[in-house]
XYZ file of C-alpha atoms in Angstrom:
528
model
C 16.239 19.004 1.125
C 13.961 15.786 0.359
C 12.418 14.802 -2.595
C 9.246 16.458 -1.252
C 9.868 20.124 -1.589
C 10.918 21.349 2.005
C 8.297 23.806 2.267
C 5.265 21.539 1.630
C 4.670 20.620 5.002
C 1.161 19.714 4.368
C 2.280 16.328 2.718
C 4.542 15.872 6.002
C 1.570 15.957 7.905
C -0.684 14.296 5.694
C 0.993 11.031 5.522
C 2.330 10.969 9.399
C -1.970 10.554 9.507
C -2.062 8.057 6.828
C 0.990 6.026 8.734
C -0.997 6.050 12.214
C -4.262 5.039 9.974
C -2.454 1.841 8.474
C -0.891 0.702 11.876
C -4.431 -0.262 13.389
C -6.594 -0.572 9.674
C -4.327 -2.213 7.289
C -3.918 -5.659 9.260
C -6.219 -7.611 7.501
C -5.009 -6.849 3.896
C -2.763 -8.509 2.069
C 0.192 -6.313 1.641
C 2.297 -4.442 4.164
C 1.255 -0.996 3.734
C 2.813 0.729 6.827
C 6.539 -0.547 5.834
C 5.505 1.271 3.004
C 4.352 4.424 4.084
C 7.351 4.768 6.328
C 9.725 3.713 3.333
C 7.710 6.199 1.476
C 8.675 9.104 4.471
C 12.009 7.964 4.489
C 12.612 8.198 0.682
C 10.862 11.545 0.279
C 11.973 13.565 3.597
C 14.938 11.223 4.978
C 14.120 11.089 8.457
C 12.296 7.755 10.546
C 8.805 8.261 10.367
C 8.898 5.714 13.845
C 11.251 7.739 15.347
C 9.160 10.902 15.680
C 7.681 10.914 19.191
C 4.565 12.171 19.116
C 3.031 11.863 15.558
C 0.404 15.366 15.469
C -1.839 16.028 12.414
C -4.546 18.145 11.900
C -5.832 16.412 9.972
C -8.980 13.861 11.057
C -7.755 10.533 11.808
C -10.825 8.104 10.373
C -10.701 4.209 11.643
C -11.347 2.525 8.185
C -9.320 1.906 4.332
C -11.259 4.731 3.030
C -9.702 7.136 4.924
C -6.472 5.909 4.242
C -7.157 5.918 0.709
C -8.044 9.696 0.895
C -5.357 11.158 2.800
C -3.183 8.902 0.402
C -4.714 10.223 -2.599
C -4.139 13.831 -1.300
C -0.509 13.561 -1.744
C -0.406 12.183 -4.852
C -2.849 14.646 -7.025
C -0.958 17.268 -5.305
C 2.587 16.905 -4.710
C 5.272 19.641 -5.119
C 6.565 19.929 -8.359
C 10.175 18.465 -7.583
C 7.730 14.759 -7.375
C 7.397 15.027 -10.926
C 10.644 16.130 -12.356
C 12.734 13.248 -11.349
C 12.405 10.141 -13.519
C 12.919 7.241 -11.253
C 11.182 9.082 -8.080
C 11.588 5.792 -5.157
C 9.406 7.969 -2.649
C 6.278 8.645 -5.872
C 6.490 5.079 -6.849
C 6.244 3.273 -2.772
C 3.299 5.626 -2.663
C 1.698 4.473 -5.762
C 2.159 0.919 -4.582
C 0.286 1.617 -1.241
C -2.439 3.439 -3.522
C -2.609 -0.132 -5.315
C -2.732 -2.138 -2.766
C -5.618 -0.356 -1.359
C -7.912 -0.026 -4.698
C -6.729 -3.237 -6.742
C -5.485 -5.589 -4.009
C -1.374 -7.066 -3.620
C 0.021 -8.641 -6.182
C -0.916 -13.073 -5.527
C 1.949 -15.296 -5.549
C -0.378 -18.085 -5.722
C -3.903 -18.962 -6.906
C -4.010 -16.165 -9.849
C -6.955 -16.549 -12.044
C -5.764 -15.599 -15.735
C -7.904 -14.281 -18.069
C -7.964 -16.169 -21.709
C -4.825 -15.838 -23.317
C -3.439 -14.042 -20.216
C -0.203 -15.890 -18.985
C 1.833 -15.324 -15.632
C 3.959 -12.674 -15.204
C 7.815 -13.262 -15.595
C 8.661 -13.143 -11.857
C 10.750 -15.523 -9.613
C 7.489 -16.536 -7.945
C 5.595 -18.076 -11.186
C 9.171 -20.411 -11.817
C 8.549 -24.544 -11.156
C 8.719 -25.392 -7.722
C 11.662 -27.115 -8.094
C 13.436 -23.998 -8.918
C 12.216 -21.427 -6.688
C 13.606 -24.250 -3.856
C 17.025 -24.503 -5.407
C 17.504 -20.805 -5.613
C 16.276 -20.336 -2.283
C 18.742 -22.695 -0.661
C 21.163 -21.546 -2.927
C 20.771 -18.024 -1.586
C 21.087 -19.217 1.916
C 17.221 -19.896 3.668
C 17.533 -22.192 6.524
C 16.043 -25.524 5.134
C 15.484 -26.658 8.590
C 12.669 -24.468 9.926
C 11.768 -27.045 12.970
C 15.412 -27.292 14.371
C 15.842 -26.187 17.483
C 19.667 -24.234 18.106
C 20.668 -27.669 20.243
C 19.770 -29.708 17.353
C 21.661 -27.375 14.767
C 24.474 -27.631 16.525
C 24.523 -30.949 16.876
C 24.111 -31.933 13.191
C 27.032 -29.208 12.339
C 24.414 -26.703 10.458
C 24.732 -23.380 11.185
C 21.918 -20.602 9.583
C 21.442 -17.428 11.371
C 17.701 -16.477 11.992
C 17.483 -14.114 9.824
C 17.896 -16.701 7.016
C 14.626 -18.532 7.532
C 12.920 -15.196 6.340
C 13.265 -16.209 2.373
C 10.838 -18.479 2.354
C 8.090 -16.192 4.113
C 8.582 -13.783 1.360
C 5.192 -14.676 -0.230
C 2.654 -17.677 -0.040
C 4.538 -19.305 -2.915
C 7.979 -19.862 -1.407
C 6.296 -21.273 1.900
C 4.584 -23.426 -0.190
C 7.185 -24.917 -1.702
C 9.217 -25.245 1.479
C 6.176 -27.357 2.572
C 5.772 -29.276 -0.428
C 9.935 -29.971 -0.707
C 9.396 -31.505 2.838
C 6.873 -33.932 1.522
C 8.076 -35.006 -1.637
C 11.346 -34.496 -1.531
C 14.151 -36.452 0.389
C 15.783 -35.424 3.702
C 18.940 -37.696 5.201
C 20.959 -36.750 8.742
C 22.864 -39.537 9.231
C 25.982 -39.914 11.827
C 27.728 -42.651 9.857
C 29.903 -40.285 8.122
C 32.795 -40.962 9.867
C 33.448 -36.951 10.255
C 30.417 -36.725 12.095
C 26.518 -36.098 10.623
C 25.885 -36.312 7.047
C 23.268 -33.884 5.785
C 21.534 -33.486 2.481
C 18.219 -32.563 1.172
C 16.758 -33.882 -2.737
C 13.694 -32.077 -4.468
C 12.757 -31.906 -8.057
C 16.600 -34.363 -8.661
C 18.083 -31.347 -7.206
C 21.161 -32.300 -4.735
C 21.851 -30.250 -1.752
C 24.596 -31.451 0.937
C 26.631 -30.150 4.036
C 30.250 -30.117 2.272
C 33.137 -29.426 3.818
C 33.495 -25.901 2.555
C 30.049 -25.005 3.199
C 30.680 -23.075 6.343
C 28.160 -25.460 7.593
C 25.801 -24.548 5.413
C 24.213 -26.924 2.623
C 25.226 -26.395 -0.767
C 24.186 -27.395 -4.018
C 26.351 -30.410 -5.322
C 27.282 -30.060 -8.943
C 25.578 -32.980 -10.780
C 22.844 -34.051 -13.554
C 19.479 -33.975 -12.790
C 18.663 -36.866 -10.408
C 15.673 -38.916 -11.750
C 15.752 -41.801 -9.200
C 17.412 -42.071 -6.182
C 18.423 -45.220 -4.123
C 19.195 -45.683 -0.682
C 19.562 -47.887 2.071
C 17.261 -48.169 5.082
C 18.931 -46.910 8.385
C 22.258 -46.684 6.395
C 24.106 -43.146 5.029
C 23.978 -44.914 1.115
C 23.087 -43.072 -2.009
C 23.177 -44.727 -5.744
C 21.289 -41.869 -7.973
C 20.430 -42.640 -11.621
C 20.506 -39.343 -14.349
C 20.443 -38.871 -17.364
C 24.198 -38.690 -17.639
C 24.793 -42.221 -16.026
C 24.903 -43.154 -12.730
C 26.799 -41.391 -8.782
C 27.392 -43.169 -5.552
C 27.974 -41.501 -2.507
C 28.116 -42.255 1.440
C 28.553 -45.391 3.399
C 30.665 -47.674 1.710
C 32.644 -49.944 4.205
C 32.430 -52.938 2.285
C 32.410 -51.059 -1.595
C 28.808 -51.650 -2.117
C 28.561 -47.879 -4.149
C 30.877 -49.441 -6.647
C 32.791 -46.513 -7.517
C 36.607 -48.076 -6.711
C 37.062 -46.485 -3.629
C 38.455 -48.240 -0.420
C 36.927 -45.436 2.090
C 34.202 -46.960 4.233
C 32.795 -43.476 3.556
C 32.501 -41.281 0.270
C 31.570 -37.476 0.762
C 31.392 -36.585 -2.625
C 28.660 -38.156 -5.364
C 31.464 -39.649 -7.416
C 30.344 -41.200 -11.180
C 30.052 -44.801 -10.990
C 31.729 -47.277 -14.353
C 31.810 -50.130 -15.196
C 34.792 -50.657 -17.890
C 36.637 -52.332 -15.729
C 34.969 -55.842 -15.146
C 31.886 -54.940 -16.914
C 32.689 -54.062 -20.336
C 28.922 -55.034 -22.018
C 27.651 -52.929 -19.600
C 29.829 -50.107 -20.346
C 29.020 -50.545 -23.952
C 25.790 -50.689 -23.682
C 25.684 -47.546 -21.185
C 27.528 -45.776 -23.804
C 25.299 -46.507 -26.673
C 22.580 -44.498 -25.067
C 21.295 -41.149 -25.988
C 23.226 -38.647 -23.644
C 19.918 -37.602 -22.240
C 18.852 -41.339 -21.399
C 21.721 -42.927 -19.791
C 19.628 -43.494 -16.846
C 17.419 -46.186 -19.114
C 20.385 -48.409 -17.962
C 19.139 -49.558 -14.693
C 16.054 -52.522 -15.213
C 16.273 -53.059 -11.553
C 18.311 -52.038 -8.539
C 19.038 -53.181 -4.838
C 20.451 -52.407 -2.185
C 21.253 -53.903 1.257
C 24.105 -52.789 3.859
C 26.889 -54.867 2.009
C 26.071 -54.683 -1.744
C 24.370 -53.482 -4.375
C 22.996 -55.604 -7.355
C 21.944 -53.541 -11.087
C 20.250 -55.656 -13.641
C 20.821 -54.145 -16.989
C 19.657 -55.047 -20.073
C 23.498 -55.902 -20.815
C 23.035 -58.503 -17.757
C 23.484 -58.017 -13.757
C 26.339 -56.759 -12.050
C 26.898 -56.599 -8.293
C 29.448 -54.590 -5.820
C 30.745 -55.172 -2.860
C 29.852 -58.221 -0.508
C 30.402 -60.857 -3.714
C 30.978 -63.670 -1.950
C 28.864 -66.446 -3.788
C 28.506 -64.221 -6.940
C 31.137 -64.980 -9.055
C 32.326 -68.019 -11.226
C 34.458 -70.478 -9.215
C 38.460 -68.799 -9.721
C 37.530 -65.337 -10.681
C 39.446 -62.927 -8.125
C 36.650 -59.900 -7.789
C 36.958 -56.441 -6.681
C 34.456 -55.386 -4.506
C 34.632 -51.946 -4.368
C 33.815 -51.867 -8.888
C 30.621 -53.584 -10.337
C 31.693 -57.039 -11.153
C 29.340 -58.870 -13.829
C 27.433 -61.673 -12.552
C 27.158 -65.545 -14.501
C 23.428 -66.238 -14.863
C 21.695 -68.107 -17.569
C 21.257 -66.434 -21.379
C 18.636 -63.514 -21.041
C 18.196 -64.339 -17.403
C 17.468 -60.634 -16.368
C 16.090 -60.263 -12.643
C 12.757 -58.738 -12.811
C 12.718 -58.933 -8.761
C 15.576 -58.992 -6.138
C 15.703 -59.911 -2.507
C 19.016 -59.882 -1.144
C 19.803 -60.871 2.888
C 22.145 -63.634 3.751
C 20.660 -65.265 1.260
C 20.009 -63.846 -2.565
C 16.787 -64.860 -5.005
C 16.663 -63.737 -8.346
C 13.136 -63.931 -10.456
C 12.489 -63.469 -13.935
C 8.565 -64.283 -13.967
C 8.178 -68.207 -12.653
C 12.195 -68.562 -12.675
C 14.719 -68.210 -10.266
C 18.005 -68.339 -9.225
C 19.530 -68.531 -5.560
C 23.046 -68.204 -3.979
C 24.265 -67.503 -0.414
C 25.791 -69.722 2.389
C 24.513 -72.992 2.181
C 26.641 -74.718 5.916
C 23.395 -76.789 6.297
C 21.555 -77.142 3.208
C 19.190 -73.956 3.555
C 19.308 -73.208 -0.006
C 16.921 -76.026 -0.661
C 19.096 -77.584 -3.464
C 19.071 -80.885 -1.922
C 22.435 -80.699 -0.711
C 25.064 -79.032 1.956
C 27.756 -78.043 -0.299
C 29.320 -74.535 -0.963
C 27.777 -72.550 -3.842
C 30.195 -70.395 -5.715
C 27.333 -68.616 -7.974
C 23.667 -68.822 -8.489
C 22.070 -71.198 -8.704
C 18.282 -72.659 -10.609
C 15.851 -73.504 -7.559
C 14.538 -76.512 -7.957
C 10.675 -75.584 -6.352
C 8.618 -73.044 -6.657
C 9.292 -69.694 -4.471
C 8.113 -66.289 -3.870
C 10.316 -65.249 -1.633
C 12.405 -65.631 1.224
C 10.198 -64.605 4.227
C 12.191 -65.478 7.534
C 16.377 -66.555 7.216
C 18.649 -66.889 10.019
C 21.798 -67.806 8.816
C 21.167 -71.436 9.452
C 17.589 -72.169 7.692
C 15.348 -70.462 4.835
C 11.761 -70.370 5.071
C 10.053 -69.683 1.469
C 6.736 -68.851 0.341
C 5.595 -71.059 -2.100
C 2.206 -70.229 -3.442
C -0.263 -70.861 0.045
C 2.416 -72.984 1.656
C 5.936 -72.124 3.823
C 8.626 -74.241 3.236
C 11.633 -74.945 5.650
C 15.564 -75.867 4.448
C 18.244 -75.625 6.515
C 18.910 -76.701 10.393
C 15.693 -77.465 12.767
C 15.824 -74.198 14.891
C 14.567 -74.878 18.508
C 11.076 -72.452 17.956
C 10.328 -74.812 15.169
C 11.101 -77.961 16.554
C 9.323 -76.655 20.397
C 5.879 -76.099 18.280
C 5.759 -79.514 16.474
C 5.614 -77.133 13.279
C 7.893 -79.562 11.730
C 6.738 -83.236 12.635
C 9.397 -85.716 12.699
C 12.266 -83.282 12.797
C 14.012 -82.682 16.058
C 15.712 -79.838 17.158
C 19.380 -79.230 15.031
C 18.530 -82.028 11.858
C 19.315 -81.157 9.099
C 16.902 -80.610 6.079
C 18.472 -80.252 2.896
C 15.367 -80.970 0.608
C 12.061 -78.024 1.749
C 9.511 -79.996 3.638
C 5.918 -77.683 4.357
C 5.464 -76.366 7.789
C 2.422 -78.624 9.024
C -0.266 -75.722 10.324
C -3.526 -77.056 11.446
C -5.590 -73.877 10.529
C -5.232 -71.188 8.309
C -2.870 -68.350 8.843
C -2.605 -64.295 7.744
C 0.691 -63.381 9.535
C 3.831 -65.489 10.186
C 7.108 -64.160 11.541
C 10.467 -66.679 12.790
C 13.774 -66.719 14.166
C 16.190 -69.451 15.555
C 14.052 -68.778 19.435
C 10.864 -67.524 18.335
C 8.226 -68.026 16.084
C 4.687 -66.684 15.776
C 1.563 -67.226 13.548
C -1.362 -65.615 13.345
C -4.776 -66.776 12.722
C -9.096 -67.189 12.480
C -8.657 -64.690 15.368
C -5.648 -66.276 17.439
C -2.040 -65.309 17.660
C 0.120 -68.124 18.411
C 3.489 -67.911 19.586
C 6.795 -69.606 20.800
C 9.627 -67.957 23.111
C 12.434 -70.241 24.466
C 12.084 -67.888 27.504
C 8.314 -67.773 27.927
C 7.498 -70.581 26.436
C 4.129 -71.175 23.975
C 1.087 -69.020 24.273
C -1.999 -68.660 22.236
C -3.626 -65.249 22.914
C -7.624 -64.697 21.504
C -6.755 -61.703 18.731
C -4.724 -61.292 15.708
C -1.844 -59.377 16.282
C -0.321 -57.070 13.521
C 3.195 -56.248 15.449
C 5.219 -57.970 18.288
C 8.067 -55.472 19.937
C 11.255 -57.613 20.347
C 12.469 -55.373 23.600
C 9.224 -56.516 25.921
C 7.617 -59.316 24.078
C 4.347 -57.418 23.672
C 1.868 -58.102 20.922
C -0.271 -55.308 19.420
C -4.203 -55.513 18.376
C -5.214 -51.858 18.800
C -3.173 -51.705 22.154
C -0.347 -53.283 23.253
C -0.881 -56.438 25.172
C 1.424 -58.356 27.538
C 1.581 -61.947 26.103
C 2.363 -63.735 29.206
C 0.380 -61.637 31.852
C -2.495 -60.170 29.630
C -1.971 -56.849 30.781
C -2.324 -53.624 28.961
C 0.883 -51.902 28.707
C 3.366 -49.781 26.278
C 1.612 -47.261 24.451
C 4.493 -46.801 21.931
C 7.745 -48.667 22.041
C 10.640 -48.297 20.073
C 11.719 -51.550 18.488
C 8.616 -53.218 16.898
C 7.558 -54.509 13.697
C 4.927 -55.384 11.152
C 3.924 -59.709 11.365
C 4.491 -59.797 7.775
C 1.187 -60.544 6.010
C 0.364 -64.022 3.994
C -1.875 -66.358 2.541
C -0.876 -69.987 4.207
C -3.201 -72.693 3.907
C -3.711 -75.453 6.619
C -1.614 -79.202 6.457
C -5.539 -80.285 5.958
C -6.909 -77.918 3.104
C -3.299 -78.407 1.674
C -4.060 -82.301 1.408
């Protein structure tokens, strides 16, 4: 015998009507009243109310709300008297819910207007964002709602379908699965050498694919994550908290600095530095416990090392070739403190081949120096940084052999005469191979906006001209400024993509192009 009393077969009938009403009237309300109803049929008489046939009433069907509401509000100002006697009736209380939906509206997960001195209601749905996504993931949704099977498969996650229904629950949780996507930080990356790396950050939450995940990302156990930094195109992760600082991923040549020889780290591992950093340790240690993170005044980080300036000095980790004091046998896979003048502390860092430090209008440079391209006025090896002796920017083209700086509205050249420079008379007097040891200007005759080199090509751009050099296709000057050049066809791009050599319209998007950096250079005669 239901909770309905057996005999009441009026109720039966009455909401079999008010189930066939909500099927075709309800589907523009917020609220999913026929679940509901058949819950409600389910609770109070234990049978499928979709599982009857033929669904008869005699009762008049109407085609709008109202008539839901009515047939609705028959049952419940006249139920049997077994409704009332239980306490915590499930079939009384879906019923009333339907009856609210109707005459007050669903409950809003979002966009609730509060009356003065009203707050939210203590529900999962009124948490912080960053919450409601952590518990979320935590209880299994699919974070990867656009990933096809194929693609699943292929980066070794593995969520059922059923599992992307959390965050459709209400408007909130889709919400934040939108917003997590924007702000937040997503990495697949196939140079864990096990195969793909996968992890998701939002609100310095960690999630990552671990090994005992049944390919499923989990949340890893660490502090807060208030800054995160990475390398471009490389599987590298330093994070700062306020608990100090974790290093995980890529680490062939011990750039994370956590004194591990794997080219590869899975787990975010704490990062020290009492081994050759001791002021640094000290000084990490004399922070609050909730601002260890105030450690870090500036951090980079290239494919081979990592440099953090601290207010205790710099350190850097792996590549430290040209780092260290002349003698001192380094570790590169453990920060390693770095010689630099008293209260030297980098307010900028540009690290490629070659490394520039800047504190305001000082810096200091180290790197290979084979053919004088440091500018020091000499070809000998450097063993640690060094003061320049002009005035730089930064390093805006280096090829291993020569430096080009910006200097204010000029370029400068040190190093070995590539051919591009020598073909385009860019550096009169110098041929092809000499060596320039002191920076000499690169002699433009008209102003330019965009410059970009290498050993066998160089372009400039220019008072609407793009010039260019190619030790294949020689030297062109096309009539437009060109913001990108793709290095697989040699086109130039001004609003389309333009064949250099043949004029011709051509790729619409290709895959290995990049920005003419931007600049400010002035003209040999407007220099003078």
């Amino acid at each position: 015998m239901g909770l309905f009393d057996s005999r009441d077969m009026r109720n039966k009938a009455v909401l079999r009507a008010a189930y066939l009403i909500s099927l075709t009237t309800t589907a523009s309300i917020s609220g999913d009243i026929p679940s509901l109803l058949k819950a409600t049929y389910t609770a109070a008489f234990h049978e499928d109310i979709s599982a009857i046939p033929e669904i008869e009433s005699t009762y008049r069907i109407g085609d709008d709300a109202a008539d839901l509401l009515s047939l609705l509000s028959a049952v419940q100002l006249k139920p049997s008297l077994k409704l009332f006697r239980k306490k915590d009736n499930k079939a009384l209380n879906l019923l009333n819910r339907s009856i609210s939906i109707l005459t007050d509206g669903s409950p809003l997960s979002m966009n609730v207007e509060l009356a003065e001195g009203e707050e939210l209601p203590v529900a999962l749905h009124t948490l912080l964002q960053g919450t409601i996504w952590a518990i979320l993931l935590q209880a299994g949704a699919d974070p990867f709602l656009d990933m096809t099977p194929m693609e699943a498969d292929q980066h070794r996650v593995d969520y059922k379908r059923s599992e992307r229904c959390l965050w459709f629950l209400c408007k909130k949780f889709f919400f934040t699965y939108n917003v997590a996507g924007k702000e937040g930080i997503a990495n697949t990356s196939a140079y864990n050498p096990d195969g793909f790396s996968v992890h998701q950050i939002y609100s310095g939450r960690l999630f990552k694919l671990l090994p005992t995940s049944h390919r499923k990302l989990m949340r890893v156990p660490t502090a807060r994550i208030t800054r995160i930094h990475s390398v471009s195109r490389f599987d590298s992760f330093i994070a700062q908290t306020p608990k100090g600082m974790w290093g995980w991923g890529y680490n062939y040549y011990g750039q994370l600095g956590v004194g591990s020889t794997a080219s590869y780290v899975e787990s975010p591992t704490r990062i020290r530095f009492s081994q050759a950093c001791p002021g640094v340790e000290t000084y990490e240690a004399s922070l609050p416990a909730w601002r260890k993170s105030d450690l870090v005044c500036q951090l980079s980080m290239s494919h081979s090392r990592t440099f953090i300036a601290t207010p205790a000095g710099l350190v850097v980790a792996g590549n430290v070739q040209n780092m260290l004091a002349e003698g001192v046998r380094a570790n590169g896979t453990i920060f390693n403190h770095v010689p630099l003048p008293a209260h030297f502390i980098p307010d900028f860092i540009q690290d490629d081949m070659t490394v520039l430090l800047s504190m305001g209008d000082h810096q200091m440079i180290t790197g290979p120096n084979w053919c004088g391209e440091l500018g020091l006025g000499h070809c000998n090896d450097v063993t640690e940084f060094q003061p320049v002796p002009f005035r730089t920017d930064r390093v805006v083209a280096s090829d291993g052999w020569f430096n080009i700086f910006l200097s204010g509205r000029r370029l400068l050249f040190a190093g070995e005469v590539p051919l591009s420079l020598s073909m385009t008379n860019l550096l009169p007097g110098l041929d092809q191979c000499a060596i320039c040891a002191n920076p000499v200007p690169l002699a433009f005759t008209s102003r330019i906006s965009r410059f970009h080199c290498r050993g066998d090509f160089v372009c400039w751009v220019g008072e609407g001209k793009t010039h260019f050099y190619h030790r294949i296709h020689g030297m062109y000057t096309m009539p437009f400024e060109a913001t990108r050049h793709d290095y697989g066809s040699g086109f130039f791009y001004d609003g389309v993509w333009v064949d250099p050599v043949l004029g011709d319209e051509g790729l619409l998007e290709p895959a290995d192009w990049y920005e003419i950096e931007e600049m400010e250079v002035d003209s040999v005669s407007s220099d003078g």
